[in-house]
CSV table of C-alpha atoms and ligand atoms in Angstrom, one decimal:
chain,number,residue,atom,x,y,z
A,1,UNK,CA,90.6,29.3,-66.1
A,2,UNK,CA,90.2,31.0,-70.1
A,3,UNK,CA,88.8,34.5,-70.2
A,4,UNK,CA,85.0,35.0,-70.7
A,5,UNK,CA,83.8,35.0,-74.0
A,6,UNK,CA,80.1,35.8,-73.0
A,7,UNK,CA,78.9,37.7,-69.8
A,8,UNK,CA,75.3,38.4,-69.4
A,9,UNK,CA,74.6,40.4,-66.6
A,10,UNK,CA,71.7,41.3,-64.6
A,11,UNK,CA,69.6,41.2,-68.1
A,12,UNK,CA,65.7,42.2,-68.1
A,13,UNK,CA,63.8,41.5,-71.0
A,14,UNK,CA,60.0,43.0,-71.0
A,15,UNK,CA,57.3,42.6,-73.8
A,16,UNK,CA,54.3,44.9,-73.8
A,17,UNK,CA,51.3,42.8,-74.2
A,18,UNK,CA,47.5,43.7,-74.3
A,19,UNK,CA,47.5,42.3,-70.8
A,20,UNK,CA,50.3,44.5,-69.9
A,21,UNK,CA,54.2,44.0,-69.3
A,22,UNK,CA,55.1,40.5,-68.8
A,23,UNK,CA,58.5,40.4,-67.5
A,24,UNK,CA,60.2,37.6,-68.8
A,25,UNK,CA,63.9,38.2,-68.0
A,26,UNK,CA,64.4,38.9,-64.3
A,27,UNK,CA,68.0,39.5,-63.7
A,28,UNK,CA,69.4,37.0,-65.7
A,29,UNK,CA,73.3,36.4,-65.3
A,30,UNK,CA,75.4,33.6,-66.2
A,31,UNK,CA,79.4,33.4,-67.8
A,32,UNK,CA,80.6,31.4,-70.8
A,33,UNK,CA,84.4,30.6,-71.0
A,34,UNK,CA,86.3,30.5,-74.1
A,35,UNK,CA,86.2,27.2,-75.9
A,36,UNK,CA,83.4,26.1,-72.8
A,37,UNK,CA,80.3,24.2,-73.4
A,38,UNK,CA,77.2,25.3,-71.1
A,39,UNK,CA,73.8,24.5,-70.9
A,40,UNK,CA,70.7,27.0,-70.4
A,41,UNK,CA,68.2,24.4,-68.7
A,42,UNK,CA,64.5,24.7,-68.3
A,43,UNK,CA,61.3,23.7,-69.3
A,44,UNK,CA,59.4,25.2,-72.0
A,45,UNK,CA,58.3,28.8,-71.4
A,46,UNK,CA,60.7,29.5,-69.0
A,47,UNK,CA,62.8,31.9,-71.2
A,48,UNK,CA,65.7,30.0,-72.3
A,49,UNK,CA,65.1,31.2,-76.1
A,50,UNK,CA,64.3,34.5,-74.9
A,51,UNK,CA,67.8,34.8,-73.3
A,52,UNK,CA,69.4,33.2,-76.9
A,53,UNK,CA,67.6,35.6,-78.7
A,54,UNK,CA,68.7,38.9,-76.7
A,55,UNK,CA,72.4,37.5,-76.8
A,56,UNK,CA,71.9,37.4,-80.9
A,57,UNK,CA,70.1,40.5,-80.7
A,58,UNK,CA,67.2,39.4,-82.4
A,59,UNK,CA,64.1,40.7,-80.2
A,60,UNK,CA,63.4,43.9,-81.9
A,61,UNK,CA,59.6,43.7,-80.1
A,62,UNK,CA,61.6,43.3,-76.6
A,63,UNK,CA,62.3,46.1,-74.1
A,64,UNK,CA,66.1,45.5,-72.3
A,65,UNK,CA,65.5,48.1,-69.9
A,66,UNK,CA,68.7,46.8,-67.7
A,67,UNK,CA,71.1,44.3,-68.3
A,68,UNK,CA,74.6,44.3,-70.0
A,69,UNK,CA,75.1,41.5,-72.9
A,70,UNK,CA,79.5,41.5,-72.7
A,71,UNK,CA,80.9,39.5,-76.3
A,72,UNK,CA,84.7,40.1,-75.6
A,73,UNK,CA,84.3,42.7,-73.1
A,74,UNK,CA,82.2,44.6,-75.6
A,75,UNK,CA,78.5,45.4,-75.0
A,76,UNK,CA,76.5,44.0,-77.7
A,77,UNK,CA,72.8,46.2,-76.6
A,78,UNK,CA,75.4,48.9,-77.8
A,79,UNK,CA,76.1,47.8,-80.4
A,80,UNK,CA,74.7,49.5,-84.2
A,81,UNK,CA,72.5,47.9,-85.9
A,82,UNK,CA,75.2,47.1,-88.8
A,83,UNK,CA,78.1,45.8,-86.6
A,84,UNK,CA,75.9,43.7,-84.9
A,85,UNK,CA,74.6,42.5,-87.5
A,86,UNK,CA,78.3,41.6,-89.2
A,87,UNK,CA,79.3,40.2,-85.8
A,88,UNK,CA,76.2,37.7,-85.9
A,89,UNK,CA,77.1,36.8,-89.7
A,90,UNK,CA,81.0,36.1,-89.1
A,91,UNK,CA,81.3,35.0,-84.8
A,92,UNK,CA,78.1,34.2,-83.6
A,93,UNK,CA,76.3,31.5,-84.7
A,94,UNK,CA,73.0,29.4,-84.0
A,95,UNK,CA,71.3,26.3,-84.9
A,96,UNK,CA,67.6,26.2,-84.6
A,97,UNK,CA,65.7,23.6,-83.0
A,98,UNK,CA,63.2,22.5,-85.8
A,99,UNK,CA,64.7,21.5,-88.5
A,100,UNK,CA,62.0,20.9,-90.5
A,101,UNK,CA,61.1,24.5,-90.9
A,102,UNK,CA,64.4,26.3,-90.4
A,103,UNK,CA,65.8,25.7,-94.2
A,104,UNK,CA,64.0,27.9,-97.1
A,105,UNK,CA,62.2,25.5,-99.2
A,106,UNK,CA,62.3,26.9,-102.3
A,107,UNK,CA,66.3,27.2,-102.2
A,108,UNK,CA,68.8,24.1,-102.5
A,109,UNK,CA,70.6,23.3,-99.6
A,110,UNK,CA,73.7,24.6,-102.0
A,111,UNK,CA,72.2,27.7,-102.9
A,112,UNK,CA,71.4,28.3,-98.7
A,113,UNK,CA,75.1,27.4,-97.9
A,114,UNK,CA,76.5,29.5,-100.6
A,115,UNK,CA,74.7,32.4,-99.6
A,116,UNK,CA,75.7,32.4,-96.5
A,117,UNK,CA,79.4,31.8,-97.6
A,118,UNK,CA,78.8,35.2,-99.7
A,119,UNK,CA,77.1,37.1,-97.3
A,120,UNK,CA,78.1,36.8,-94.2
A,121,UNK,CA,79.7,40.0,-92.4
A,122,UNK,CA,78.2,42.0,-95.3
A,123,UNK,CA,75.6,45.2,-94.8
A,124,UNK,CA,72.1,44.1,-94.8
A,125,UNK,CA,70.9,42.9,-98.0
A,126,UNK,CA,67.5,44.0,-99.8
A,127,UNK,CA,65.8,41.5,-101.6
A,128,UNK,CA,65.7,43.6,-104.7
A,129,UNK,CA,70.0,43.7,-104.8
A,130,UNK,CA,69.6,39.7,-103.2
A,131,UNK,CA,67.6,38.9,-106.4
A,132,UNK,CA,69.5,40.8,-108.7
A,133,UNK,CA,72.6,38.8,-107.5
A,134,UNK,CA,70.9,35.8,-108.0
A,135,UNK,CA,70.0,36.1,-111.6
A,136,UNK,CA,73.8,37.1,-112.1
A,137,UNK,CA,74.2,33.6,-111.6
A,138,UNK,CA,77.6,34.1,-110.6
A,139,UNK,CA,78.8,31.1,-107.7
A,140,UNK,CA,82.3,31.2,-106.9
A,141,UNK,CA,83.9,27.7,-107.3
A,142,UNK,CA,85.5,28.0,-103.8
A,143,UNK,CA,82.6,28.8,-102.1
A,144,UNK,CA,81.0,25.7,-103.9
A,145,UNK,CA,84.0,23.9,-102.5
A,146,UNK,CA,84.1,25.0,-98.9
A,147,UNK,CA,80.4,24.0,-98.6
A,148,UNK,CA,80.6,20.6,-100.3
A,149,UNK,CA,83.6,20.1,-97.5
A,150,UNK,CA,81.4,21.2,-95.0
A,151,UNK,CA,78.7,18.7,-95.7
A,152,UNK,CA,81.2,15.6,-95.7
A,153,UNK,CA,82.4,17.6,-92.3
A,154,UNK,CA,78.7,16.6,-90.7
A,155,UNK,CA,79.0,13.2,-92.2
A,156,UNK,CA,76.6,13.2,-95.0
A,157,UNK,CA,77.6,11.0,-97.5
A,158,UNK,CA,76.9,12.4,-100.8
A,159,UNK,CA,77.4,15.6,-99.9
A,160,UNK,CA,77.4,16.8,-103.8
A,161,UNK,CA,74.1,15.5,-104.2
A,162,UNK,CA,73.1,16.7,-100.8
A,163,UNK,CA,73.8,19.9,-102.2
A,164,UNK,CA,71.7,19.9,-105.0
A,165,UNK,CA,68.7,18.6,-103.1
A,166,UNK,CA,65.9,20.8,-101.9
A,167,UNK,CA,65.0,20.4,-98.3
A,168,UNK,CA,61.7,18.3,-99.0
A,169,UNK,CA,64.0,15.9,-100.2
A,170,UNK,CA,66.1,14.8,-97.0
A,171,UNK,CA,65.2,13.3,-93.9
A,172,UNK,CA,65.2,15.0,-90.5
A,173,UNK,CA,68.1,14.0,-89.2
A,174,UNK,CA,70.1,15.2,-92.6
A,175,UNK,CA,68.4,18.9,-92.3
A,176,UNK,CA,69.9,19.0,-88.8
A,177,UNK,CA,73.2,17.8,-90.1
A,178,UNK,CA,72.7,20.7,-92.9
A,179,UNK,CA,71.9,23.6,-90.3
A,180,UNK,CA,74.8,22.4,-88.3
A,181,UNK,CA,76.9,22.5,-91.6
A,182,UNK,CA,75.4,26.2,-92.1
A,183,UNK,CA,75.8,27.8,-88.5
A,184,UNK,CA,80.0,26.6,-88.7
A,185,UNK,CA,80.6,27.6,-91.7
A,186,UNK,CA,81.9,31.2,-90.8
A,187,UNK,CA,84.0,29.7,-88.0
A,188,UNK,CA,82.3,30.6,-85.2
A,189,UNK,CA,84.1,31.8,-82.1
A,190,UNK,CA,80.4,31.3,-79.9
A,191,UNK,CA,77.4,28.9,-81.4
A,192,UNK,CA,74.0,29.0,-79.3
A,193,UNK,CA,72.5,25.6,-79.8
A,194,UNK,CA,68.7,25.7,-79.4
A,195,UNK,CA,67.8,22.0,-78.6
A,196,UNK,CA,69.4,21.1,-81.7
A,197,UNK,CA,67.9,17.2,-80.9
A,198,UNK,CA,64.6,18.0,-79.9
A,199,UNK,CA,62.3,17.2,-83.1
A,200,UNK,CA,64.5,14.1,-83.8
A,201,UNK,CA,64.1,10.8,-83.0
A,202,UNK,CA,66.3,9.5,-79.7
A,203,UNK,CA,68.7,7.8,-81.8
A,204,UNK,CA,69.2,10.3,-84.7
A,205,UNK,CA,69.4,12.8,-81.6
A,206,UNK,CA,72.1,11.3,-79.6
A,207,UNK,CA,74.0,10.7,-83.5
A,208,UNK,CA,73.7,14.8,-84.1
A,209,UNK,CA,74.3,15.9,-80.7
A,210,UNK,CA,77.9,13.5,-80.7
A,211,UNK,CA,78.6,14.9,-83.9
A,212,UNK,CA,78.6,18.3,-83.2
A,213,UNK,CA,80.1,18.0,-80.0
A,214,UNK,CA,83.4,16.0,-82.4
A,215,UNK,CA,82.7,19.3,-84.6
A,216,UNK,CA,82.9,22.2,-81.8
A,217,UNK,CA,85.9,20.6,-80.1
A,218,UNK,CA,88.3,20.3,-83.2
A,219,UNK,CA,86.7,24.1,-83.5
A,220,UNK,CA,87.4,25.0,-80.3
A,221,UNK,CA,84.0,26.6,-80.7
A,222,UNK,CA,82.1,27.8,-77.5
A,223,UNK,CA,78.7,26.7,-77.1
A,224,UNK,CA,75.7,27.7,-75.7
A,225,UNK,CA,72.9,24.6,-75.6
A,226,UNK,CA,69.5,25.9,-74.6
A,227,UNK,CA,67.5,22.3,-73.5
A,228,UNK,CA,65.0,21.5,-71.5
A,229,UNK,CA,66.7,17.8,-70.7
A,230,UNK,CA,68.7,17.5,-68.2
A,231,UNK,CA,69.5,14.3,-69.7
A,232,UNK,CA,71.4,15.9,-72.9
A,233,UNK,CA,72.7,18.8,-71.0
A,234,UNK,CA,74.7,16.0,-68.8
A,235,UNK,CA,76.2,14.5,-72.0
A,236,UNK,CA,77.3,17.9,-73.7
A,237,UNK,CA,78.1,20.6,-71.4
A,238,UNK,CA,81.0,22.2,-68.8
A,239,UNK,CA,78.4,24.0,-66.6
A,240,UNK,CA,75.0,23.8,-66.6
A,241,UNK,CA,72.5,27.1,-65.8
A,242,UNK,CA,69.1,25.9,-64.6
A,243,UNK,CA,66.6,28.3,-65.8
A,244,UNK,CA,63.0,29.1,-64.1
A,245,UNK,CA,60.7,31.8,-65.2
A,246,UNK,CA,63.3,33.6,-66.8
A,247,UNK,CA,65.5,33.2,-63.6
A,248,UNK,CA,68.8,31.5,-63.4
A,249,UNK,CA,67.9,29.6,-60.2
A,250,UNK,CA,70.8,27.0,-59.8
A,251,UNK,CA,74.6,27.5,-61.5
A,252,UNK,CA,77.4,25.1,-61.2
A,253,UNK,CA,79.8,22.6,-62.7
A,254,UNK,CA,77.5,19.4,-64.4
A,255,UNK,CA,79.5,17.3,-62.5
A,256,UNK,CA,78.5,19.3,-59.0
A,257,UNK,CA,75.0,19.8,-60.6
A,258,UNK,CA,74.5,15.7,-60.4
A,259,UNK,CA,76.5,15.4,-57.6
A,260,UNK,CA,74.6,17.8,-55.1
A,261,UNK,CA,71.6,19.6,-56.8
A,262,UNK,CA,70.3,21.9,-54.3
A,263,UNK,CA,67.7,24.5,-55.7
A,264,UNK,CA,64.0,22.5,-54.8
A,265,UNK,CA,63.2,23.1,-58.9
A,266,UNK,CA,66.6,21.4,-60.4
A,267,UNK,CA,65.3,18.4,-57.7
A,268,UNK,CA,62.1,18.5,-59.4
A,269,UNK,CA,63.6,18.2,-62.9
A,270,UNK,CA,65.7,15.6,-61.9
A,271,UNK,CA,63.3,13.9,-59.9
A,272,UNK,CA,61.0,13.8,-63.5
A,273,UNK,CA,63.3,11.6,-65.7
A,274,UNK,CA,61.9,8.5,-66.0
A,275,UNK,CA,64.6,6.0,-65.1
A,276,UNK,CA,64.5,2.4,-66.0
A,277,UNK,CA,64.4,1.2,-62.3
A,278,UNK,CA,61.7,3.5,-61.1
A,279,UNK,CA,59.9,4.2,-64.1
A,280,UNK,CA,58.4,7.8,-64.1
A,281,UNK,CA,58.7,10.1,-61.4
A,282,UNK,CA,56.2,12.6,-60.0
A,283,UNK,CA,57.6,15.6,-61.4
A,284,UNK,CA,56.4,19.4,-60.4
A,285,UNK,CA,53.1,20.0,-60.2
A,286,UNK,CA,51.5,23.0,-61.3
A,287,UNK,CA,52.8,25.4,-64.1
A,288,UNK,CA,54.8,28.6,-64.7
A,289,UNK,CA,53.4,31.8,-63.7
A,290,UNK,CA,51.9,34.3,-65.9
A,291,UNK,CA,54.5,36.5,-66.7
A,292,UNK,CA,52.1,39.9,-66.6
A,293,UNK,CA,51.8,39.0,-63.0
A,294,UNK,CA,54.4,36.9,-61.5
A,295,UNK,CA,54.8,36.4,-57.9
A,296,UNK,CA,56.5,39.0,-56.6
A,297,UNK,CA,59.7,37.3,-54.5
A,298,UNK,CA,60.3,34.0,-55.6
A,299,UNK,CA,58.7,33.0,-58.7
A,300,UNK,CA,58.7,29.0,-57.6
A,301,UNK,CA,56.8,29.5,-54.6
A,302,UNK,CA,53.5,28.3,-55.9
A,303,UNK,CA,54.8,25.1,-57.1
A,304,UNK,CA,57.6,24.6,-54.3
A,305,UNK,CA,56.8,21.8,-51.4
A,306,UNK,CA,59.4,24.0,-49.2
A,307,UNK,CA,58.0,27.2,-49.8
A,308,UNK,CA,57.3,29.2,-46.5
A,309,UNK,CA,55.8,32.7,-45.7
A,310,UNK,CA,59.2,34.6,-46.1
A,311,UNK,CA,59.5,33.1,-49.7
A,312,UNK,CA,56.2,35.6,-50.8
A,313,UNK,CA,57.7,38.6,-49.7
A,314,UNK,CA,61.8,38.5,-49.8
A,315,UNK,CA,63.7,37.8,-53.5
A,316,UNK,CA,65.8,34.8,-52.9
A,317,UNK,CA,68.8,36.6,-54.4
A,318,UNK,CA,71.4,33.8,-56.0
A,319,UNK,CA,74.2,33.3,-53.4
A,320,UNK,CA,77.6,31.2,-53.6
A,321,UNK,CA,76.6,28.4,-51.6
A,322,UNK,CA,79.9,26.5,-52.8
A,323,UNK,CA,82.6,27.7,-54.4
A,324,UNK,CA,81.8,27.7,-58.1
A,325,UNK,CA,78.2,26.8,-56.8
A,326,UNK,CA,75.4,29.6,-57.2
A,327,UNK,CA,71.7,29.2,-55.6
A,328,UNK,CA,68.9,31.8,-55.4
A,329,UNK,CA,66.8,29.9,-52.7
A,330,UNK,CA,65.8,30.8,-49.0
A,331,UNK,CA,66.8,27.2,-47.7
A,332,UNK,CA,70.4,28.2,-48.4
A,333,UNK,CA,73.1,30.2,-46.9
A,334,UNK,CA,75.7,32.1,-48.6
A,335,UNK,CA,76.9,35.5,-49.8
A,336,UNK,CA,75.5,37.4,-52.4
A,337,UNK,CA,77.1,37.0,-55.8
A,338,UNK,CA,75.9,40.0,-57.1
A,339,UNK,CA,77.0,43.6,-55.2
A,340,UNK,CA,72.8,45.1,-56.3
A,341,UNK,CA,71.9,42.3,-53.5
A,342,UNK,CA,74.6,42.9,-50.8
A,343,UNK,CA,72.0,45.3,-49.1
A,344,UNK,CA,68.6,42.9,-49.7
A,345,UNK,CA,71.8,40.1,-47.9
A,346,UNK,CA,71.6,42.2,-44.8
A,347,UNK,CA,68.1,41.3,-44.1
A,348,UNK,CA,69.1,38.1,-43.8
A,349,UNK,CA,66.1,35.5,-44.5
A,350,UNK,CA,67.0,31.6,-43.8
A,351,UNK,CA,64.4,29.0,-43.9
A,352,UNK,CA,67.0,26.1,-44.4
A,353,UNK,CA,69.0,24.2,-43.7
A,354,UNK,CA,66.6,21.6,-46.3
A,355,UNK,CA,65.1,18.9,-45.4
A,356,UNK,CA,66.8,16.5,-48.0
A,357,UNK,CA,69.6,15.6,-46.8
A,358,UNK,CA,70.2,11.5,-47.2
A,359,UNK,CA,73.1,11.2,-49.6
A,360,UNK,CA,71.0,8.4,-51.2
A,361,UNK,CA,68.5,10.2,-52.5
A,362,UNK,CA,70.9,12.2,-54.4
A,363,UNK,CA,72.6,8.9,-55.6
A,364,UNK,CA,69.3,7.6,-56.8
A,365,UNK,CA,68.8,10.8,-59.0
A,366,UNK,CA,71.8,10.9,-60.5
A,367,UNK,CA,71.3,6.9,-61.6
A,368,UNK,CA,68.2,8.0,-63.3
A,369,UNK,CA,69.8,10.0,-65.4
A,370,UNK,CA,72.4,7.2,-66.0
A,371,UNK,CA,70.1,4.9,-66.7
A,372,UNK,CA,69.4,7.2,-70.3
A,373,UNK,CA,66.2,8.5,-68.9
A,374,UNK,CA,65.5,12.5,-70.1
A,375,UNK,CA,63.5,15.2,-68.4
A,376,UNK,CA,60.8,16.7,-71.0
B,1,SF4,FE1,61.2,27.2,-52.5
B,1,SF4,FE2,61.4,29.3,-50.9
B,1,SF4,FE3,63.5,28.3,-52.1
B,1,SF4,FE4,61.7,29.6,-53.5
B,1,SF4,S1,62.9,30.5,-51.9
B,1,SF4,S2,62.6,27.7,-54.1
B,1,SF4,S3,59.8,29.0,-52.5
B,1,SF4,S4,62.2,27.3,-50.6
């Protein structure tokens, strides 16, 4: 197996509110390999951006108040300001998920590209030195160069016009291509993709999402995808992290994901993709808990149709239920896979074995997804 290139670790994130704390990181932890492609999967709200953001360092409202964030062995909540910052310019990278409104309007798409061609790595710049810089006028003709390539790299097909063009002037689908062009131009060694498809239609999403999968694997890029679709996360990643209310509550391989999804709430998700022979399925009922006040062992328990009295008052800690297969449910057996919950192991709690357990139910699932249905 290659060496981790990203370790999170037991990570907390907390945001004061006028309501109080709401804890929306609760021990998050979850590995990305060198030149590996995982998903962070969850529905809306349930802290999948939240988790990006802390691995970029951008949360300067957030408390971390535990948690490690390892980039090459190196703790990045450690970090200074400045090399953190040059780290994000130069080997981490990110595409944002609208691209409608992640490009500055008033600045070509050349003029964007080139800029961060210049700056990347660089100390902070103030506007004042950013301006003055500007009305030097002075645009290197390699940098031009290198970002012209880049745009033929994500298949647009004038790219020198392309990069003349003001954002109001493309279509979607070519704004996406452009801040896929933008986040690999330094070369990342990691990309975090946040549902790079979502605002797109399906086919100009499928289109995007192939190309930049052809663009990270020449790379050898690692990427992170944040999605709430099941569907896409089956196409483009290694290992899959299913996310609920800021908990990784199901870890595995994709293919063992499909194969044997045990966690009741990746069920759910799968159970909601519509699927051309059953049409739309019932999905989860109810919603995520207020994060001020969350329940205070498992945060599913209000929504889960196996929940029993144990599941209010004992944290379903995640446990290796498989090799290479990590759950944090009640229903399941299996040791600990973090040493802070070796002691809560002792008390053992087991409400399983579940309940589901015809093979073709499972079967049935996983030829929803086939069928090209997605969760939302
Ligand atoms: Fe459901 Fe209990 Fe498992 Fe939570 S611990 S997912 S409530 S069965």
């Amino acid at each position: 197996m290659s060496d981790p290139l990203l370790e999170v670790r037991n990570l907390h994130v907390h945001f004061d509110t006028y309501d109080g704390v709401a804890e929306v990181i609760n021990g998050v932890n979850f590995t990305l390999n060198q030149g590996e492609t995982a998903a962070l999967v969850g529905e809306t709200g349930c802290g999948k951006s939240v988790t990006m953001k802390a691995v970029m360092g951008l949360l300067p409202s957030a408390r971390i108040p535990e948690g490690e964030i390892l980039y090459k062995g190196e703790n990045v909540l450690e970090l200074s300001d400045a090399k953190l910052h040059a780290r994000r310019g130069r080997e981490m990278s990110m595409i944002m998920q609208d691209p409608m409104t992640s490009l500055n309007p008033v600045l070509t798409v050349g003029e964007q590209m080139i800029d961060v061609l210049k700056w990347q790595g660089k100390p902070r710049l103030s506007v004042t030195n950013w301006v003055r810089d500007r009305l030097g006028g002075s645009t290197s003709a390699e940098h031009r160069e290198r970002a012209i390539e880049m745009l033929a790299d994500v298949e647009i097909s004038a790219p020198k016009r392309v990069f003349n063009s003001y954002p109001v002037e493309l279509s979607g689908g070519m704004r996406q291509r452009i801040l896929i062009a933008i986040a690999l131009l330094s070369e990342p060694d990691l990309l975090i993709a946040d549902e790079p498809g979502t605002a797109l239609d399906v086919t100009t999403e499928a289109k995007v999402l192939d190309l930049l999968e052809e663009l990270v694997e020449e790379r050898d890029t690692s990427v992170l995808y944040i999605t709430h679709d099941l569907g896409v996360a089956r196409e483009v990643s290694d290992y899959i992290n299913v996310m609920y209310a800021g908990e990784i509550v199901e870890q595995t391989s994709t293919a063992e994901l499909f194969a044997d999804p045990q966690h009741p709430y990746t069920r759910g998700m799968l159970e909601s993709i519509p699927s051309l022979s059953t049409g739309i399925g019932d999905g989860i009922e109810g919603h995520l808990p207020d994060y001020t006040d969350p329940p205070g062992a498992c945060r599913f328990v209000d929504r889960c149709p196996y929940a029993e009295a144990a599941c209010h008052e004992v944290y379903p800690y995640p446990r290796e239920t498989e090799p290479d297969h990590t759950v944090a449910c009640h229903l399941f057996d299996g040791s600990p896979v973090a040493e802070h919950h070796h002691e809560l192991a002792e008390e053992r709690v087991n409400i399983g074995p579940p309940s589901w357990t015809d093979a073709s139910e499972t079967d049935s699932e996983s030829d929803a997804v086939a069928d090209g249905g997605s969760a939302q």
